Amino acid sequence: MAEWTESEEADGREQHREPDPCNDDTIAYYKFDRSYRDVCFGNNGFGVQYSFSDFGISNRAAVFDFSALSVPSLNGYEWGSTFSISLWFRTSGFRKQQGGLINNLNVTTINASTANETQTVITGSWDIFVKKDETRKQRLGATIVTSHANKTWDDIAMIRAHHWYHLAMTYDGETINFYLNNHLVLSDSQCCHGDIVSTNTDVVIGRNYNEVLFDGYIDEMKLFKKALTAQEITKLYQLKVV
């Protein structure tokens, strides 16, 4: 159940109730206002370069100019069967390869030989990325790995450089949904079931594990232990002030 904070006028007029941004459903919240810290629970991001834009969604935004952040405190995190991500992003240009927005080890296939038998091992947990297709258009993609299966979507939606987008991904143990600018653009109830796998790797923001970096801006990133509803996503989308 969501917690609330309250403010009351001195003359006793009606109370104004706002949702607590750091309630029990929250894993981490990165406002990117001059800092890479998690403002809720201390799952702070660490990087080599620190750069922020004065023109974000709410105050400032993190600039990823071929740089990245890692979150070591989420290494080995048990994601469970309900999970959501909400973030704003804006690309700066065209990239030949995919650039990672956020991931917990992007999915790779390893052929391992054991006792003269070759086994295919899937590593990774979840991954959200931007890539460029053959027509030079940028497309949003994602991967998820659960105890049931794994799947990659390379063409969730087409995006344009130099435009802000709000992205939300939700998973309730049976269905994964992707929302772009408050519109449901993809829903898949056949791909995956069960818990999202856990990996002994840091969460990474702004880079894939294959070293392909994101070039652009990210703001108001939040990770949740629950599957957000459409109404909750609308509230996050309405945060936009630019």
PDB file of C-alpha atoms in Angstrom:
ATOM      1  CA  MET A   1       0.000   0.000   0.000  1.00  0.00           C
ATOM      2  CA  ALA A   2       1.327   3.428  -0.927  1.00  0.00           C
ATOM      3  CA  GLU A   3       2.373   5.766   1.855  1.00  0.00           C
ATOM      4  CA  TRP A   4       1.477   9.433   1.829  1.00  0.00           C
ATOM      5  CA  THR A   5       2.956  12.652   3.093  1.00  0.00           C
ATOM      6  CA  GLU A   6       0.679  15.407   4.325  1.00  0.00           C
ATOM      7  CA  SER A   7       0.851  19.181   4.611  1.00  0.00           C
ATOM      8  CA  GLU A   8      -1.756  21.197   6.460  1.00  0.00           C
ATOM      9  CA  GLU A   9      -2.484  24.909   6.324  1.00  0.00           C
ATOM     10  CA  ALA A  10      -2.049  26.780   9.598  1.00  0.00           C
ATOM     11  CA  ASP A  11      -5.693  27.847   9.606  1.00  0.00           C
ATOM     12  CA  GLY A  12      -6.898  24.248   9.512  1.00  0.00           C
ATOM     13  CA  ARG A  13      -8.078  24.157   5.916  1.00  0.00           C
ATOM     14  CA  GLU A  14      -8.225  20.908   3.943  1.00  0.00           C
ATOM     15  CA  GLN A  15      -5.061  18.853   3.987  1.00  0.00           C
ATOM     16  CA  HIS A  16      -3.008  18.380   0.830  1.00  0.00           C
ATOM     17  CA  ARG A  17      -1.930  14.763   0.445  1.00  0.00           C
ATOM     18  CA  GLU A  18       0.859  13.706  -1.895  1.00  0.00           C
ATOM     19  CA  PRO A  19       2.221  10.215  -2.562  1.00  0.00           C
ATOM     20  CA  ASP A  20       5.484   9.399  -0.809  1.00  0.00           C
ATOM     21  CA  PRO A  21       8.166   9.091  -3.550  1.00  0.00           C
ATOM     22  CA  CYS A  22      10.124   6.690  -1.323  1.00  0.00           C
ATOM     23  CA  ASN A  23       7.445   4.232  -0.255  1.00  0.00           C
ATOM     24  CA  ASP A  24       7.904   0.486   0.217  1.00  0.00           C
ATOM     25  CA  ASP A  25       7.268  -0.192  -3.489  1.00  0.00           C
ATOM     26  CA  THR A  26      10.401   1.745  -4.481  1.00  0.00           C
ATOM     27  CA  ILE A  27      13.793   0.150  -5.139  1.00  0.00           C
ATOM     28  CA  ALA A  28      15.688   3.301  -6.157  1.00  0.00           C
ATOM     29  CA  TYR A  29      14.949   6.835  -7.335  1.00  0.00           C
ATOM     30  CA  TYR A  30      17.470   8.910  -9.294  1.00  0.00           C
ATOM     31  CA  LYS A  31      16.404  12.540  -9.701  1.00  0.00           C
ATOM     32  CA  PHE A  32      19.748  13.492 -11.295  1.00  0.00           C
ATOM     33  CA  ASP A  33      19.692  16.984  -9.779  1.00  0.00           C
ATOM     34  CA  ARG A  34      23.455  17.610  -9.553  1.00  0.00           C
ATOM     35  CA  SER A  35      23.895  14.104  -8.140  1.00  0.00           C
ATOM     36  CA  TYR A  36      23.853  10.424  -9.100  1.00  0.00           C
ATOM     37  CA  ARG A  37      22.549   9.377  -5.723  1.00  0.00           C
ATOM     38  CA  ASP A  38      19.425   7.358  -5.028  1.00  0.00           C
ATOM     39  CA  VAL A  39      17.382   9.863  -3.043  1.00  0.00           C
ATOM     40  CA  CYS A  40      15.399   7.108  -1.314  1.00  0.00           C
ATOM     41  CA  PHE A  41      17.533   4.190  -0.172  1.00  0.00           C
ATOM     42  CA  GLY A  42      21.159   4.904  -0.968  1.00  0.00           C
ATOM     43  CA  ASN A  43      21.569   2.712  -4.054  1.00  0.00           C
ATOM     44  CA  ASN A  44      23.847   5.391  -5.455  1.00  0.00           C
ATOM     45  CA  GLY A  45      25.330   5.491  -8.938  1.00  0.00           C
ATOM     46  CA  PHE A  46      29.070   5.887  -9.456  1.00  0.00           C
ATOM     47  CA  GLY A  47      30.832   7.154 -12.563  1.00  0.00           C
ATOM     48  CA  VAL A  48      34.025   8.777 -13.784  1.00  0.00           C
ATOM     49  CA  GLN A  49      32.495  11.896 -15.317  1.00  0.00           C
ATOM     50  CA  TYR A  50      29.853  14.022 -13.618  1.00  0.00           C
ATOM     51  CA  SER A  51      27.795  16.190 -15.935  1.00  0.00           C
ATOM     52  CA  PHE A  52      24.302  17.637 -15.654  1.00  0.00           C
ATOM     53  CA  SER A  53      22.081  19.715 -17.910  1.00  0.00           C
ATOM     54  CA  ASP A  54      20.117  22.702 -16.634  1.00  0.00           C
ATOM     55  CA  PHE A  55      17.156  21.660 -18.774  1.00  0.00           C
ATOM     56  CA  GLY A  56      15.713  18.414 -17.468  1.00  0.00           C
ATOM     57  CA  ILE A  57      12.237  17.102 -16.854  1.00  0.00           C
ATOM     58  CA  SER A  58      12.237  18.262 -13.252  1.00  0.00           C
ATOM     59  CA  ASN A  59      15.118  20.657 -12.622  1.00  0.00           C
ATOM     60  CA  ARG A  60      18.303  19.105 -14.038  1.00  0.00           C
ATOM     61  CA  ALA A  61      19.105  15.926 -15.975  1.00  0.00           C
ATOM     62  CA  ALA A  62      22.144  13.648 -16.170  1.00  0.00           C
ATOM     63  CA  VAL A  63      24.239  14.044 -19.313  1.00  0.00           C
ATOM     64  CA  PHE A  64      25.662  10.826 -20.753  1.00  0.00           C
ATOM     65  CA  ASP A  65      28.359  12.024 -23.133  1.00  0.00           C
ATOM     66  CA  PHE A  66      29.896   8.598 -23.769  1.00  0.00           C
ATOM     67  CA  SER A  67      29.992   7.937 -20.036  1.00  0.00           C
ATOM     68  CA  ALA A  68      28.147   5.551 -17.731  1.00  0.00           C
ATOM     69  CA  LEU A  69      27.179   4.825 -14.135  1.00  0.00           C
ATOM     70  CA  SER A  70      27.260   1.621 -12.129  1.00  0.00           C
ATOM     71  CA  VAL A  71      25.146   0.780  -9.076  1.00  0.00           C
ATOM     72  CA  PRO A  72      27.117  -1.805  -7.066  1.00  0.00           C
ATOM     73  CA  SER A  73      24.593  -1.997  -4.225  1.00  0.00           C
ATOM     74  CA  LEU A  74      22.077  -3.609  -6.623  1.00  0.00           C
ATOM     75  CA  ASN A  75      24.543  -6.353  -7.546  1.00  0.00           C
ATOM     76  CA  GLY A  76      22.747  -9.643  -6.870  1.00  0.00           C
ATOM     77  CA  TYR A  77      19.403  -7.961  -6.220  1.00  0.00           C
ATOM     78  CA  GLU A  78      16.445 -10.379  -6.201  1.00  0.00           C
ATOM     79  CA  TRP A  79      14.042  -8.798  -8.699  1.00  0.00           C
ATOM     80  CA  GLY A  80      11.204 -11.244  -8.082  1.00  0.00           C
ATOM     81  CA  SER A  81       8.067 -11.577 -10.194  1.00  0.00           C
ATOM     82  CA  THR A  82       6.894  -7.953 -10.078  1.00  0.00           C
ATOM     83  CA  PHE A  83       9.044  -5.102 -11.353  1.00  0.00           C
ATOM     84  CA  SER A  84       8.800  -1.729 -13.107  1.00  0.00           C
ATOM     85  CA  ILE A  85      11.113   0.947 -14.470  1.00  0.00           C
ATOM     86  CA  SER A  86      10.163   4.553 -15.199  1.00  0.00           C
ATOM     87  CA  LEU A  87      12.543   7.038 -16.806  1.00  0.00           C
ATOM     88  CA  TRP A  88      12.836  10.006 -19.132  1.00  0.00           C
ATOM     89  CA  PHE A  89      15.465  10.006 -21.888  1.00  0.00           C
ATOM     90  CA  ARG A  90      16.575  12.086 -24.842  1.00  0.00           C
ATOM     91  CA  THR A  91      19.098  10.936 -27.445  1.00  0.00           C
ATOM     92  CA  SER A  92      21.693  13.330 -28.816  1.00  0.00           C
ATOM     93  CA  GLY A  93      22.267  11.743 -32.197  1.00  0.00           C
ATOM     94  CA  PHE A  94      22.516   8.578 -34.237  1.00  0.00           C
ATOM     95  CA  ARG A  95      24.432   5.529 -33.085  1.00  0.00           C
ATOM     96  CA  LYS A  96      25.407   2.628 -35.314  1.00  0.00           C
ATOM     97  CA  GLN A  97      25.097   0.182 -32.434  1.00  0.00           C
ATOM     98  CA  GLN A  98      22.698   0.023 -29.539  1.00  0.00           C
ATOM     99  CA  GLY A  99      23.326   2.248 -26.561  1.00  0.00           C
ATOM    100  CA  GLY A 100      22.214   1.012 -23.170  1.00  0.00           C
ATOM    101  CA  LEU A 101      19.778   3.098 -21.135  1.00  0.00           C
ATOM    102  CA  ILE A 102      19.798   0.778 -18.110  1.00  0.00           C
ATOM    103  CA  ASN A 103      20.434  -2.921 -17.563  1.00  0.00           C
ATOM    104  CA  ASN A 104      21.375  -5.614 -15.115  1.00  0.00           C
ATOM    105  CA  LEU A 105      23.702  -7.401 -17.550  1.00  0.00           C
ATOM    106  CA  ASN A 106      22.344  -7.469 -21.070  1.00  0.00           C
ATOM    107  CA  VAL A 107      21.550 -10.925 -22.368  1.00  0.00           C
ATOM    108  CA  THR A 108      24.266 -12.923 -24.096  1.00  0.00           C
ATOM    109  CA  THR A 109      24.401 -16.552 -25.197  1.00  0.00           C
ATOM    110  CA  ILE A 110      27.413 -18.610 -24.196  1.00  0.00           C
ATOM    111  CA  ASN A 111      28.160 -22.042 -25.646  1.00  0.00           C
ATOM    112  CA  ALA A 112      29.820 -24.021 -22.872  1.00  0.00           C
ATOM    113  CA  SER A 113      31.309 -27.478 -23.410  1.00  0.00           C
ATOM    114  CA  THR A 114      30.958 -29.943 -20.550  1.00  0.00           C
ATOM    115  CA  ALA A 115      31.812 -33.642 -20.831  1.00  0.00           C
ATOM    116  CA  ASN A 116      31.932 -33.391 -24.621  1.00  0.00           C
ATOM    117  CA  GLU A 117      28.472 -31.811 -24.674  1.00  0.00           C
ATOM    118  CA  THR A 118      27.744 -28.266 -25.748  1.00  0.00           C
ATOM    119  CA  GLN A 119      25.237 -26.391 -23.625  1.00  0.00           C
ATOM    120  CA  THR A 120      23.765 -22.969 -24.295  1.00  0.00           C
ATOM    121  CA  VAL A 121      23.852 -20.730 -21.235  1.00  0.00           C
ATOM    122  CA  ILE A 122      21.832 -17.514 -21.137  1.00  0.00           C
ATOM    123  CA  THR A 123      23.315 -14.787 -18.963  1.00  0.00           C
ATOM    124  CA  GLY A 124      21.644 -11.537 -18.065  1.00  0.00           C
ATOM    125  CA  SER A 125      18.572 -10.252 -16.305  1.00  0.00           C
ATOM    126  CA  TRP A 126      16.964  -7.269 -18.045  1.00  0.00           C
ATOM    127  CA  ASP A 127      18.089  -4.611 -20.482  1.00  0.00           C
ATOM    128  CA  ILE A 128      16.614  -1.468 -22.082  1.00  0.00           C
ATOM    129  CA  PHE A 129      18.470   0.043 -25.024  1.00  0.00           C
ATOM    130  CA  VAL A 130      18.333   2.294 -28.080  1.00  0.00           C
ATOM    131  CA  LYS A 131      19.595   1.145 -31.468  1.00  0.00           C
ATOM    132  CA  LYS A 132      19.702   2.448 -35.026  1.00  0.00           C
ATOM    133  CA  ASP A 133      18.221   0.463 -37.904  1.00  0.00           C
ATOM    134  CA  GLU A 134      19.345   0.331 -41.528  1.00  0.00           C
ATOM    135  CA  THR A 135      17.286   3.415 -42.385  1.00  0.00           C
ATOM    136  CA  ARG A 136      19.131   5.455 -39.704  1.00  0.00           C
ATOM    137  CA  LYS A 137      16.028   5.579 -37.517  1.00  0.00           C
ATOM    138  CA  GLN A 138      16.433   5.051 -33.783  1.00  0.00           C
ATOM    139  CA  ARG A 139      14.398   2.319 -32.148  1.00  0.00           C
ATOM    140  CA  LEU A 140      13.748   1.356 -28.567  1.00  0.00           C
ATOM    141  CA  GLY A 141      14.460  -2.220 -27.515  1.00  0.00           C
ATOM    142  CA  ALA A 142      14.474  -4.381 -24.394  1.00  0.00           C
ATOM    143  CA  THR A 143      15.246  -7.845 -23.079  1.00  0.00           C
ATOM    144  CA  ILE A 144      14.003  -9.769 -20.068  1.00  0.00           C
ATOM    145  CA  VAL A 145      15.138 -13.105 -18.656  1.00  0.00           C
ATOM    146  CA  THR A 146      12.891 -15.001 -16.260  1.00  0.00           C
ATOM    147  CA  SER A 147      12.851 -18.453 -14.712  1.00  0.00           C
ATOM    148  CA  HIS A 148      10.505 -19.442 -17.561  1.00  0.00           C
ATOM    149  CA  ALA A 149      12.152 -18.006 -20.674  1.00  0.00           C
ATOM    150  CA  ASN A 150      13.902 -15.011 -22.185  1.00  0.00           C
ATOM    151  CA  LYS A 151      12.932 -12.647 -24.961  1.00  0.00           C
ATOM    152  CA  THR A 152      14.276  -9.592 -26.762  1.00  0.00           C
ATOM    153  CA  TRP A 153      12.171  -6.934 -28.477  1.00  0.00           C
ATOM    154  CA  ASP A 154      14.251  -4.961 -30.981  1.00  0.00           C
ATOM    155  CA  ASP A 155      11.465  -2.708 -32.233  1.00  0.00           C
ATOM    156  CA  ILE A 156       9.244  -1.549 -29.383  1.00  0.00           C
ATOM    157  CA  ALA A 157       8.894   1.937 -30.841  1.00  0.00           C
ATOM    158  CA  MET A 158      10.647   4.385 -33.122  1.00  0.00           C
ATOM    159  CA  ILE A 159      12.084   7.517 -31.527  1.00  0.00           C
ATOM    160  CA  ARG A 160      13.606  10.747 -32.788  1.00  0.00           C
ATOM    161  CA  ALA A 161      16.823  12.370 -31.661  1.00  0.00           C
ATOM    162  CA  HIS A 162      16.656  15.544 -29.542  1.00  0.00           C
ATOM    163  CA  HIS A 163      13.155  14.778 -28.184  1.00  0.00           C
ATOM    164  CA  TRP A 164      12.276  13.843 -24.606  1.00  0.00           C
ATOM    165  CA  TYR A 165      10.462  10.529 -24.100  1.00  0.00           C
ATOM    166  CA  HIS A 166       8.950   8.936 -21.029  1.00  0.00           C
ATOM    167  CA  LEU A 167       9.415   5.163 -20.918  1.00  0.00           C
ATOM    168  CA  ALA A 168       7.832   2.739 -18.477  1.00  0.00           C
ATOM    169  CA  MET A 169       8.293  -1.018 -18.410  1.00  0.00           C
ATOM    170  CA  THR A 170       6.101  -3.153 -16.131  1.00  0.00           C
ATOM    171  CA  TYR A 171       6.148  -6.878 -15.345  1.00  0.00           C
ATOM    172  CA  ASP A 172       3.630  -8.669 -13.115  1.00  0.00           C
ATOM    173  CA  GLY A 173       4.936 -12.224 -13.357  1.00  0.00           C
ATOM    174  CA  GLU A 174       2.887 -13.019 -16.450  1.00  0.00           C
ATOM    175  CA  THR A 175       2.704  -9.968 -18.718  1.00  0.00           C
ATOM    176  CA  ILE A 176       5.281  -7.373 -19.696  1.00  0.00           C
ATOM    177  CA  ASN A 177       4.112  -3.942 -20.856  1.00  0.00           C
ATOM    178  CA  PHE A 178       5.961  -1.032 -22.417  1.00  0.00           C
ATOM    179  CA  TYR A 179       4.575   2.515 -22.336  1.00  0.00           C
ATOM    180  CA  LEU A 180       6.034   5.405 -24.320  1.00  0.00           C
ATOM    181  CA  ASN A 181       4.785   8.907 -23.521  1.00  0.00           C
ATOM    182  CA  ASN A 182       1.826   7.439 -21.636  1.00  0.00           C
ATOM    183  CA  HIS A 183       0.762   5.167 -24.533  1.00  0.00           C
ATOM    184  CA  LEU A 184       0.857   1.380 -24.288  1.00  0.00           C
ATOM    185  CA  VAL A 185       3.043   0.483 -27.288  1.00  0.00           C
ATOM    186  CA  LEU A 186       3.679  -3.211 -26.582  1.00  0.00           C
ATOM    187  CA  SER A 187       2.155  -5.886 -24.355  1.00  0.00           C
ATOM    188  CA  ASP A 188       3.307  -9.518 -24.284  1.00  0.00           C
ATOM    189  CA  SER A 189       1.647 -12.149 -22.099  1.00  0.00           C
ATOM    190  CA  GLN A 190       3.221 -15.128 -23.880  1.00  0.00           C
ATOM    191  CA  CYS A 191       6.930 -14.469 -23.533  1.00  0.00           C
ATOM    192  CA  CYS A 192       7.756 -14.972 -19.886  1.00  0.00           C
ATOM    193  CA  HIS A 193       6.530 -16.111 -16.512  1.00  0.00           C
ATOM    194  CA  GLY A 194       7.965 -16.351 -13.022  1.00  0.00           C
ATOM    195  CA  ASP A 195      10.773 -14.466 -11.334  1.00  0.00           C
ATOM    196  CA  ILE A 196      13.236 -12.263 -13.184  1.00  0.00           C
ATOM    197  CA  VAL A 197      16.627 -13.881 -12.750  1.00  0.00           C
ATOM    198  CA  SER A 198      19.213 -12.333 -10.462  1.00  0.00           C
ATOM    199  CA  THR A 199      22.800 -11.739 -11.593  1.00  0.00           C
ATOM    200  CA  ASN A 200      26.000 -11.071  -9.694  1.00  0.00           C
ATOM    201  CA  THR A 201      26.601  -7.886 -11.659  1.00  0.00           C
ATOM    202  CA  ASP A 202      26.002  -4.198 -11.042  1.00  0.00           C
ATOM    203  CA  VAL A 203      23.066  -2.346 -12.514  1.00  0.00           C
ATOM    204  CA  VAL A 204      24.494  -0.092 -15.228  1.00  0.00           C
ATOM    205  CA  ILE A 205      23.001   3.195 -16.467  1.00  0.00           C
ATOM    206  CA  GLY A 206      24.092   4.659 -19.789  1.00  0.00           C
ATOM    207  CA  ARG A 207      26.009   1.690 -21.185  1.00  0.00           C
ATOM    208  CA  ASN A 208      25.555  -1.895 -22.327  1.00  0.00           C
ATOM    209  CA  TYR A 209      27.801  -4.584 -20.915  1.00  0.00           C
ATOM    210  CA  ASN A 210      29.341  -4.862 -24.400  1.00  0.00           C
ATOM    211  CA  GLU A 211      30.678  -1.326 -23.831  1.00  0.00           C
ATOM    212  CA  VAL A 212      28.273   0.463 -26.194  1.00  0.00           C
ATOM    213  CA  LEU A 213      27.521   3.811 -24.553  1.00  0.00           C
ATOM    214  CA  PHE A 214      24.367   5.892 -24.588  1.00  0.00           C
ATOM    215  CA  ASP A 215      24.753   9.437 -25.908  1.00  0.00           C
ATOM    216  CA  GLY A 216      22.094  11.750 -24.502  1.00  0.00           C
ATOM    217  CA  TYR A 217      20.194  12.703 -21.363  1.00  0.00           C
ATOM    218  CA  ILE A 218      18.399  10.678 -18.678  1.00  0.00           C
ATOM    219  CA  ASP A 219      16.205  12.074 -15.925  1.00  0.00           C
ATOM    220  CA  GLU A 220      13.786  11.040 -13.176  1.00  0.00           C
ATOM    221  CA  MET A 221      14.661   7.343 -13.232  1.00  0.00           C
ATOM    222  CA  LYS A 222      12.831   5.124 -10.783  1.00  0.00           C
ATOM    223  CA  LEU A 223      12.838   1.368 -10.129  1.00  0.00           C
ATOM    224  CA  PHE A 224       9.887  -0.333  -8.441  1.00  0.00           C
ATOM    225  CA  LYS A 225       9.177  -3.666  -6.737  1.00  0.00           C
ATOM    226  CA  LYS A 226       5.661  -3.673  -8.202  1.00  0.00           C
ATOM    227  CA  ALA A 227       3.983  -3.656 -11.591  1.00  0.00           C
ATOM    228  CA  LEU A 228       2.803  -0.086 -12.091  1.00  0.00           C
ATOM    229  CA  THR A 229      -0.766   0.490 -13.216  1.00  0.00           C
ATOM    230  CA  ALA A 230      -1.689   2.624 -16.216  1.00  0.00           C
ATOM    231  CA  GLN A 231      -2.948   5.295 -13.816  1.00  0.00           C
ATOM    232  CA  GLU A 232       0.359   5.378 -11.944  1.00  0.00           C
ATOM    233  CA  ILE A 233       2.263   5.683 -15.216  1.00  0.00           C
ATOM    234  CA  THR A 234       0.063   8.617 -16.205  1.00  0.00           C
ATOM    235  CA  LYS A 235       1.033  10.404 -12.985  1.00  0.00           C
ATOM    236  CA  LEU A 236       4.721   9.838 -13.681  1.00  0.00           C
ATOM    237  CA  TYR A 237       4.297  11.090 -17.244  1.00  0.00           C
ATOM    238  CA  GLN A 238       2.535  14.246 -16.055  1.00  0.00           C
ATOM    239  CA  LEU A 239       5.686  15.216 -14.167  1.00  0.00           C
ATOM    240  CA  LYS A 240       7.090  16.674 -17.390  1.00  0.00           C
ATOM    241  CA  VAL A 241       7.726  20.416 -17.207  1.00  0.00           C
ATOM    242  CA  VAL A 242       9.778  21.038 -20.387  1.00  0.00           C
TER     243      VAL A 242
END
